[in-house]
Amino acid sequence: DGMRERIVSLRSRLAAAHPDLAFIATQNGMFSMLPLTPAQVLKLREDHAIYMADNGRFNILGLADDAVDRFVAAVLEVIGE
C-alpha cells in the first residue's frame, strides 16, 4: 500500500506542476512515458544529470521527493526548446 500511495503521490505532483505534464496522472505503474525525442533525453542527461530511456520512459519511483521540482524544470526546459 505504501508503494502504491507513493506512486500516486508522485504522479499527482508531476501532473499538477505544469499543464504539459498533466497526462502523467492518467498513466499507471512505476514507469511513465514522456513525449521526448532521443536528443531531448540526451540533453537532460548531459545538462541536468537526469537519466531515462532514450524513448522518454522513466521510473517514477526513481524520483526523490525533493527532486520533483528540479525534474519538472529540466523537462520543461528541454520540451520548450
Backbone atoms as SQL, in Angstrom:
CREATE TABLE atoms (id INTEGER PRIMARY KEY, chain TEXT, resi INTEGER, resn TEXT, atom TEXT, x REAL, y REAL, z REAL);
INSERT INTO atoms VALUES
  (1, 'A', 1, 'ASP', 'N', 0.815, -1.192, 0.000),
  (2, 'A', 1, 'ASP', 'CA', 0.000, 0.000, 0.000),
  (3, 'A', 1, 'ASP', 'C', 0.864, 1.264, 0.000),
  (4, 'A', 2, 'GLY', 'N', 1.933, 1.235, 0.774),
  (5, 'A', 2, 'GLY', 'CA', 2.807, 2.401, 0.854),
  (6, 'A', 2, 'GLY', 'C', 3.431, 2.754, -0.483),
  (7, 'A', 3, 'MET', 'N', 3.860, 1.731, -1.230),
  (8, 'A', 3, 'MET', 'CA', 4.481, 1.968, -2.540),
  (9, 'A', 3, 'MET', 'C', 3.452, 2.516, -3.519),
  (10, 'A', 4, 'ARG', 'N', 2.254, 1.956, -3.515),
  (11, 'A', 4, 'ARG', 'CA', 1.192, 2.431, -4.399),
  (12, 'A', 4, 'ARG', 'C', 0.853, 3.886, -4.088),
  (13, 'A', 5, 'GLU', 'N', 0.773, 4.207, -2.814),
  (14, 'A', 5, 'GLU', 'CA', 0.471, 5.585, -2.412),
  (15, 'A', 5, 'GLU', 'C', 1.572, 6.542, -2.846),
  (16, 'A', 6, 'ARG', 'N', 2.828, 6.095, -2.770),
  (17, 'A', 6, 'ARG', 'CA', 3.935, 6.948, -3.203),
  (18, 'A', 6, 'ARG', 'C', 3.868, 7.201, -4.706),
  (19, 'A', 7, 'ILE', 'N', 3.555, 6.162, -5.485),
  (20, 'A', 7, 'ILE', 'CA', 3.435, 6.324, -6.936),
  (21, 'A', 7, 'ILE', 'C', 2.332, 7.330, -7.259),
  (22, 'A', 8, 'VAL', 'N', 1.179, 7.176, -6.635),
  (23, 'A', 8, 'VAL', 'CA', 0.062, 8.085, -6.881),
  (24, 'A', 8, 'VAL', 'C', 0.440, 9.510, -6.485),
  (25, 'A', 9, 'SER', 'N', 1.120, 9.654, -5.361),
  (26, 'A', 9, 'SER', 'CA', 1.529, 10.976, -4.896),
  (27, 'A', 9, 'SER', 'C', 2.507, 11.636, -5.873),
  (28, 'A', 10, 'LEU', 'N', 3.507, 10.889, -6.316),
  (29, 'A', 10, 'LEU', 'CA', 4.481, 11.442, -7.265),
  (30, 'A', 10, 'LEU', 'C', 3.815, 11.796, -8.589),
  (31, 'A', 11, 'ARG', 'N', 2.956, 10.927, -9.074),
  (32, 'A', 11, 'ARG', 'CA', 2.247, 11.214, -10.324),
  (33, 'A', 11, 'ARG', 'C', 1.409, 12.488, -10.185),
  (34, 'A', 12, 'SER', 'N', 0.732, 12.623, -9.064),
  (35, 'A', 12, 'SER', 'CA', -0.096, 13.809, -8.831),
  (36, 'A', 12, 'SER', 'C', 0.745, 15.076, -8.790),
  (37, 'A', 13, 'ARG', 'N', 1.883, 15.019, -8.113),
  (38, 'A', 13, 'ARG', 'CA', 2.768, 16.189, -8.038),
  (39, 'A', 13, 'ARG', 'C', 3.299, 16.572, -9.405),
  (40, 'A', 14, 'LEU', 'N', 3.721, 15.594, -10.182),
  (41, 'A', 14, 'LEU', 'CA', 4.236, 15.875, -11.520),
  (42, 'A', 14, 'LEU', 'C', 3.142, 16.451, -12.407),
  (43, 'A', 15, 'ALA', 'N', 1.962, 15.872, -12.361),
  (44, 'A', 15, 'ALA', 'CA', 0.855, 16.330, -13.200),
  (45, 'A', 15, 'ALA', 'C', 0.407, 17.730, -12.818),
  (46, 'A', 16, 'ALA', 'N', 0.438, 18.045, -11.540),
  (47, 'A', 16, 'ALA', 'CA', -0.007, 19.359, -11.071),
  (48, 'A', 16, 'ALA', 'C', 1.035, 20.445, -11.318),
  (49, 'A', 17, 'ALA', 'N', 2.270, 20.059, -11.580),
  (50, 'A', 17, 'ALA', 'CA', 3.360, 21.027, -11.724),
  (51, 'A', 17, 'ALA', 'C', 3.217, 21.894, -12.969),
  (52, 'A', 18, 'HIS', 'N', 2.623, 21.328, -14.033),
  (53, 'A', 18, 'HIS', 'CA', 2.504, 22.081, -15.287),
  (54, 'A', 18, 'HIS', 'C', 1.479, 21.380, -16.176),
  (55, 'A', 19, 'PRO', 'N', 0.676, 22.137, -16.910),
  (56, 'A', 19, 'PRO', 'CA', -0.329, 21.515, -17.787),
  (57, 'A', 19, 'PRO', 'C', 0.263, 20.547, -18.821),
  (58, 'A', 20, 'ASP', 'N', 1.483, 20.796, -19.265),
  (59, 'A', 20, 'ASP', 'CA', 2.118, 19.894, -20.239),
  (60, 'A', 20, 'ASP', 'C', 2.414, 18.520, -19.655),
  (61, 'A', 21, 'LEU', 'N', 2.370, 18.392, -18.337),
  (62, 'A', 21, 'LEU', 'CA', 2.657, 17.115, -17.677),
  (63, 'A', 21, 'LEU', 'C', 1.410, 16.475, -17.067),
  (64, 'A', 22, 'ALA', 'N', 0.250, 17.072, -17.296),
  (65, 'A', 22, 'ALA', 'CA', -0.989, 16.585, -16.683),
  (66, 'A', 22, 'ALA', 'C', -1.304, 15.136, -17.054),
  (67, 'A', 23, 'PHE', 'N', -0.901, 14.711, -18.235),
  (68, 'A', 23, 'PHE', 'CA', -1.177, 13.349, -18.694),
  (69, 'A', 23, 'PHE', 'C', -0.561, 12.282, -17.793),
  (70, 'A', 24, 'ILE', 'N', 0.481, 12.634, -17.044),
  (71, 'A', 24, 'ILE', 'CA', 1.168, 11.661, -16.187),
  (72, 'A', 24, 'ILE', 'C', 0.214, 11.092, -15.140),
  (73, 'A', 25, 'ALA', 'N', -0.752, 11.885, -14.709),
  (74, 'A', 25, 'ALA', 'CA', -1.703, 11.415, -13.698),
  (75, 'A', 25, 'ALA', 'C', -2.593, 10.296, -14.232),
  (76, 'A', 26, 'THR', 'N', -2.750, 10.209, -15.550),
  (77, 'A', 26, 'THR', 'CA', -3.625, 9.179, -16.124),
  (78, 'A', 26, 'THR', 'C', -2.889, 7.875, -16.400),
  (79, 'A', 27, 'GLN', 'N', -1.572, 7.884, -16.303),
  (80, 'A', 27, 'GLN', 'CA', -0.796, 6.674, -16.533),
  (81, 'A', 27, 'GLN', 'C', -0.760, 5.847, -15.246),
  (82, 'A', 28, 'ASN', 'N', -0.400, 4.583, -15.388),
  (83, 'A', 28, 'ASN', 'CA', -0.343, 3.682, -14.236),
  (84, 'A', 28, 'ASN', 'C', 1.019, 3.024, -14.133),
  (85, 'A', 29, 'GLY', 'N', 1.319, 2.541, -12.936),
  (86, 'A', 29, 'GLY', 'CA', 2.539, 1.782, -12.728),
  (87, 'A', 29, 'GLY', 'C', 3.709, 2.643, -12.318),
  (88, 'A', 30, 'MET', 'N', 4.850, 1.983, -12.174),
  (89, 'A', 30, 'MET', 'CA', 6.023, 2.677, -11.660),
  (90, 'A', 30, 'MET', 'C', 6.862, 3.345, -12.744),
  (91, 'A', 31, 'PHE', 'N', 6.453, 3.207, -14.002),
  (92, 'A', 31, 'PHE', 'CA', 7.139, 3.872, -15.104),
  (93, 'A', 31, 'PHE', 'C', 6.180, 4.821, -15.803),
  (94, 'A', 32, 'SER', 'N', 6.728, 5.839, -16.424),
  (95, 'A', 32, 'SER', 'CA', 5.940, 6.798, -17.176),
  (96, 'A', 32, 'SER', 'C', 6.668, 7.110, -18.473),
  (97, 'A', 33, 'MET', 'N', 5.900, 7.545, -19.453),
  (98, 'A', 33, 'MET', 'CA', 6.468, 7.926, -20.738),
  (99, 'A', 33, 'MET', 'C', 6.315, 9.422, -20.924),
  (100, 'A', 34, 'LEU', 'N', 7.407, 10.069, -21.264),
  (101, 'A', 34, 'LEU', 'CA', 7.393, 11.487, -21.599),
  (102, 'A', 34, 'LEU', 'C', 7.550, 11.618, -23.107),
  (103, 'A', 35, 'PRO', 'N', 6.887, 12.582, -23.726),
  (104, 'A', 35, 'PRO', 'CA', 6.988, 12.761, -25.180),
  (105, 'A', 35, 'PRO', 'C', 8.286, 13.482, -25.553),
  (106, 'A', 36, 'LEU', 'N', 9.391, 12.786, -25.400),
  (107, 'A', 36, 'LEU', 'CA', 10.706, 13.371, -25.649),
  (108, 'A', 36, 'LEU', 'C', 11.394, 12.661, -26.807),
  (109, 'A', 37, 'THR', 'N', 12.163, 13.409, -27.540),
  (110, 'A', 37, 'THR', 'CA', 12.994, 12.821, -28.585),
  (111, 'A', 37, 'THR', 'C', 14.280, 12.302, -27.946),
  (112, 'A', 38, 'PRO', 'N', 14.988, 11.422, -28.626),
  (113, 'A', 38, 'PRO', 'CA', 16.287, 10.987, -28.101),
  (114, 'A', 38, 'PRO', 'C', 17.241, 12.158, -27.847),
  (115, 'A', 39, 'ALA', 'N', 17.174, 13.206, -28.680),
  (116, 'A', 39, 'ALA', 'CA', 18.030, 14.381, -28.475),
  (117, 'A', 39, 'ALA', 'C', 17.663, 15.110, -27.185),
  (118, 'A', 40, 'GLN', 'N', 16.374, 15.199, -26.870),
  (119, 'A', 40, 'GLN', 'CA', 15.942, 15.843, -25.628),
  (120, 'A', 40, 'GLN', 'C', 16.363, 15.030, -24.411),
  (121, 'A', 41, 'VAL', 'N', 16.265, 13.707, -24.524),
  (122, 'A', 41, 'VAL', 'CA', 16.708, 12.838, -23.432),
  (123, 'A', 41, 'VAL', 'C', 18.205, 13.021, -23.203),
  (124, 'A', 42, 'LEU', 'N', 18.966, 13.097, -24.278),
  (125, 'A', 42, 'LEU', 'CA', 20.407, 13.319, -24.163),
  (126, 'A', 42, 'LEU', 'C', 20.701, 14.658, -23.493),
  (127, 'A', 43, 'LYS', 'N', 19.946, 15.683, -23.829),
  (128, 'A', 43, 'LYS', 'CA', 20.135, 16.993, -23.199),
  (129, 'A', 43, 'LYS', 'C', 19.846, 16.918, -21.700),
  (130, 'A', 44, 'LEU', 'N', 18.791, 16.220, -21.312),
  (131, 'A', 44, 'LEU', 'CA', 18.508, 16.035, -19.879),
  (132, 'A', 44, 'LEU', 'C', 19.678, 15.349, -19.184),
  (133, 'A', 45, 'ARG', 'N', 20.225, 14.350, -19.852),
  (134, 'A', 45, 'ARG', 'CA', 21.339, 13.587, -19.284),
  (135, 'A', 45, 'ARG', 'C', 22.587, 14.460, -19.154),
  (136, 'A', 46, 'GLU', 'N', 22.926, 15.170, -20.216),
  (137, 'A', 46, 'GLU', 'CA', 24.173, 15.949, -20.232),
  (138, 'A', 46, 'GLU', 'C', 24.087, 17.228, -19.400),
  (139, 'A', 47, 'ASP', 'N', 22.959, 17.909, -19.452),
  (140, 'A', 47, 'ASP', 'CA', 22.843, 19.212, -18.787),
  (141, 'A', 47, 'ASP', 'C', 22.306, 19.145, -17.366),
  (142, 'A', 48, 'HIS', 'N', 21.545, 18.077, -17.050),
  (143, 'A', 48, 'HIS', 'CA', 20.863, 18.037, -15.759),
  (144, 'A', 48, 'HIS', 'C', 21.100, 16.747, -14.967),
  (145, 'A', 49, 'ALA', 'N', 21.888, 15.828, -15.519),
  (146, 'A', 49, 'ALA', 'CA', 22.149, 14.536, -14.866),
  (147, 'A', 49, 'ALA', 'C', 20.845, 13.799, -14.552),
  (148, 'A', 50, 'ILE', 'N', 19.886, 13.883, -15.485),
  (149, 'A', 50, 'ILE', 'CA', 18.628, 13.151, -15.374),
  (150, 'A', 50, 'ILE', 'C', 18.682, 12.040, -16.416),
  (151, 'A', 51, 'TYR', 'N', 18.535, 10.811, -15.940),
  (152, 'A', 51, 'TYR', 'CA', 18.709, 9.648, -16.796),
  (153, 'A', 51, 'TYR', 'C', 17.382, 8.927, -17.003),
  (154, 'A', 52, 'MET', 'N', 17.136, 8.551, -18.256),
  (155, 'A', 52, 'MET', 'CA', 15.950, 7.786, -18.611),
  (156, 'A', 52, 'MET', 'C', 16.239, 7.098, -19.932),
  (157, 'A', 53, 'ALA', 'N', 15.345, 6.199, -20.325),
  (158, 'A', 53, 'ALA', 'CA', 15.490, 5.527, -21.613),
  (159, 'A', 53, 'ALA', 'C', 15.386, 6.551, -22.741),
  (160, 'A', 54, 'ASP', 'N', 16.023, 6.246, -23.858),
  (161, 'A', 54, 'ASP', 'CA', 16.033, 7.166, -24.990),
  (162, 'A', 54, 'ASP', 'C', 14.643, 7.488, -25.538),
  (163, 'A', 55, 'ASN', 'N', 13.655, 6.633, -25.236),
  (164, 'A', 55, 'ASN', 'CA', 12.295, 6.875, -25.720),
  (165, 'A', 55, 'ASN', 'C', 11.458, 7.705, -24.752),
  (166, 'A', 56, 'GLY', 'N', 12.057, 8.189, -23.659),
  (167, 'A', 56, 'GLY', 'CA', 11.343, 9.023, -22.696),
  (168, 'A', 56, 'GLY', 'C', 10.733, 8.264, -21.534),
  (169, 'A', 57, 'ARG', 'N', 10.995, 6.978, -21.447),
  (170, 'A', 57, 'ARG', 'CA', 10.461, 6.165, -20.348),
  (171, 'A', 57, 'ARG', 'C', 11.330, 6.380, -19.115),
  (172, 'A', 58, 'PHE', 'N', 10.668, 6.726, -17.990),
  (173, 'A', 58, 'PHE', 'CA', 11.428, 6.921, -16.756),
  (174, 'A', 58, 'PHE', 'C', 10.718, 6.267, -15.585),
  (175, 'A', 59, 'ASN', 'N', 11.481, 6.003, -14.551),
  (176, 'A', 59, 'ASN', 'CA', 10.991, 5.335, -13.356),
  (177, 'A', 59, 'ASN', 'C', 10.465, 6.389, -12.382),
  (178, 'A', 60, 'ILE', 'N', 9.153, 6.387, -12.177),
  (179, 'A', 60, 'ILE', 'CA', 8.530, 7.322, -11.233),
  (180, 'A', 60, 'ILE', 'C', 9.156, 7.169, -9.852),
  (181, 'A', 61, 'LEU', 'N', 9.355, 5.933, -9.424),
  (182, 'A', 61, 'LEU', 'CA', 9.879, 5.691, -8.078),
  (183, 'A', 61, 'LEU', 'C', 11.349, 6.086, -7.944),
  (184, 'A', 62, 'GLY', 'N', 12.015, 6.307, -9.062),
  (185, 'A', 62, 'GLY', 'CA', 13.394, 6.757, -9.014),
  (186, 'A', 62, 'GLY', 'C', 13.536, 8.223, -8.638),
  (187, 'A', 63, 'LEU', 'N', 12.417, 8.934, -8.618),
  (188, 'A', 63, 'LEU', 'CA', 12.444, 10.349, -8.249),
  (189, 'A', 63, 'LEU', 'C', 12.406, 10.505, -6.737),
  (190, 'A', 64, 'ALA', 'N', 13.385, 11.190, -6.197),
  (191, 'A', 64, 'ALA', 'CA', 13.350, 11.534, -4.777),
  (192, 'A', 64, 'ALA', 'C', 12.318, 12.641, -4.588),
  (193, 'A', 65, 'ASP', 'N', 11.671, 12.651, -3.441),
  (194, 'A', 65, 'ASP', 'CA', 10.646, 13.664, -3.171),
  (195, 'A', 65, 'ASP', 'C', 11.174, 15.083, -3.349),
  (196, 'A', 66, 'ASP', 'N', 12.414, 15.306, -2.947),
  (197, 'A', 66, 'ASP', 'CA', 12.968, 16.662, -3.042),
  (198, 'A', 66, 'ASP', 'C', 13.542, 16.985, -4.423),
  (199, 'A', 67, 'ALA', 'N', 13.429, 16.047, -5.371),
  (200, 'A', 67, 'ALA', 'CA', 13.951, 16.276, -6.717),
  (201, 'A', 67, 'ALA', 'C', 12.852, 16.549, -7.741),
  (202, 'A', 68, 'VAL', 'N', 11.599, 16.484, -7.325),
  (203, 'A', 68, 'VAL', 'CA', 10.487, 16.635, -8.270),
  (204, 'A', 68, 'VAL', 'C', 10.524, 17.995, -8.959),
  (205, 'A', 69, 'ASP', 'N', 10.717, 19.056, -8.204),
  (206, 'A', 69, 'ASP', 'CA', 10.728, 20.396, -8.803),
  (207, 'A', 69, 'ASP', 'C', 11.868, 20.560, -9.803),
  (208, 'A', 70, 'ARG', 'N', 13.042, 20.045, -9.473),
  (209, 'A', 70, 'ARG', 'CA', 14.188, 20.126, -10.384),
  (210, 'A', 70, 'ARG', 'C', 13.929, 19.307, -11.647),
  (211, 'A', 71, 'PHE', 'N', 13.329, 18.135, -11.484),
  (212, 'A', 71, 'PHE', 'CA', 12.997, 17.279, -12.614),
  (213, 'A', 71, 'PHE', 'C', 12.016, 17.997, -13.555),
  (214, 'A', 72, 'VAL', 'N', 10.953, 18.545, -12.992),
  (215, 'A', 72, 'VAL', 'CA', 9.936, 19.240, -13.792),
  (216, 'A', 72, 'VAL', 'C', 10.565, 20.418, -14.531),
  (217, 'A', 73, 'ALA', 'N', 11.368, 21.216, -13.864),
  (218, 'A', 73, 'ALA', 'CA', 12.002, 22.371, -14.501),
  (219, 'A', 73, 'ALA', 'C', 12.884, 21.935, -15.666),
  (220, 'A', 74, 'ALA', 'N', 13.636, 20.869, -15.480),
  (221, 'A', 74, 'ALA', 'CA', 14.527, 20.394, -16.542),
  (222, 'A', 74, 'ALA', 'C', 13.727, 19.860, -17.732),
  (223, 'A', 75, 'VAL', 'N', 12.685, 19.092, -17.462),
  (224, 'A', 75, 'VAL', 'CA', 11.865, 18.543, -18.551),
  (225, 'A', 75, 'VAL', 'C', 11.201, 19.674, -19.326),
  (226, 'A', 76, 'LEU', 'N', 10.650, 20.641, -18.621),
  (227, 'A', 76, 'LEU', 'CA', 10.007, 21.762, -19.300),
  (228, 'A', 76, 'LEU', 'C', 11.002, 22.583, -20.109),
  (229, 'A', 77, 'GLU', 'N', 12.227, 22.678, -19.612),
  (230, 'A', 77, 'GLU', 'CA', 13.267, 23.388, -20.358),
  (231, 'A', 77, 'GLU', 'C', 13.526, 22.718, -21.705),
  (232, 'A', 78, 'VAL', 'N', 13.685, 21.396, -21.711),
  (233, 'A', 78, 'VAL', 'CA', 14.004, 20.714, -22.974),
  (234, 'A', 78, 'VAL', 'C', 12.791, 20.604, -23.896),
  (235, 'A', 79, 'ILE', 'N', 11.586, 20.528, -23.325),
  (236, 'A', 79, 'ILE', 'CA', 10.388, 20.499, -24.152),
  (237, 'A', 79, 'ILE', 'C', 10.193, 21.839, -24.850),
  (238, 'A', 80, 'GLY', 'N', 10.523, 22.920, -24.135),
  (239, 'A', 80, 'GLY', 'CA', 10.332, 24.258, -24.677),
  (240, 'A', 80, 'GLY', 'C', 11.325, 24.662, -25.740),
  (241, 'A', 81, 'GLU', 'N', 12.386, 23.901, -25.892),
  (242, 'A', 81, 'GLU', 'CA', 13.423, 24.279, -26.871),
  (243, 'A', 81, 'GLU', 'C', 13.061, 23.840, -28.273);
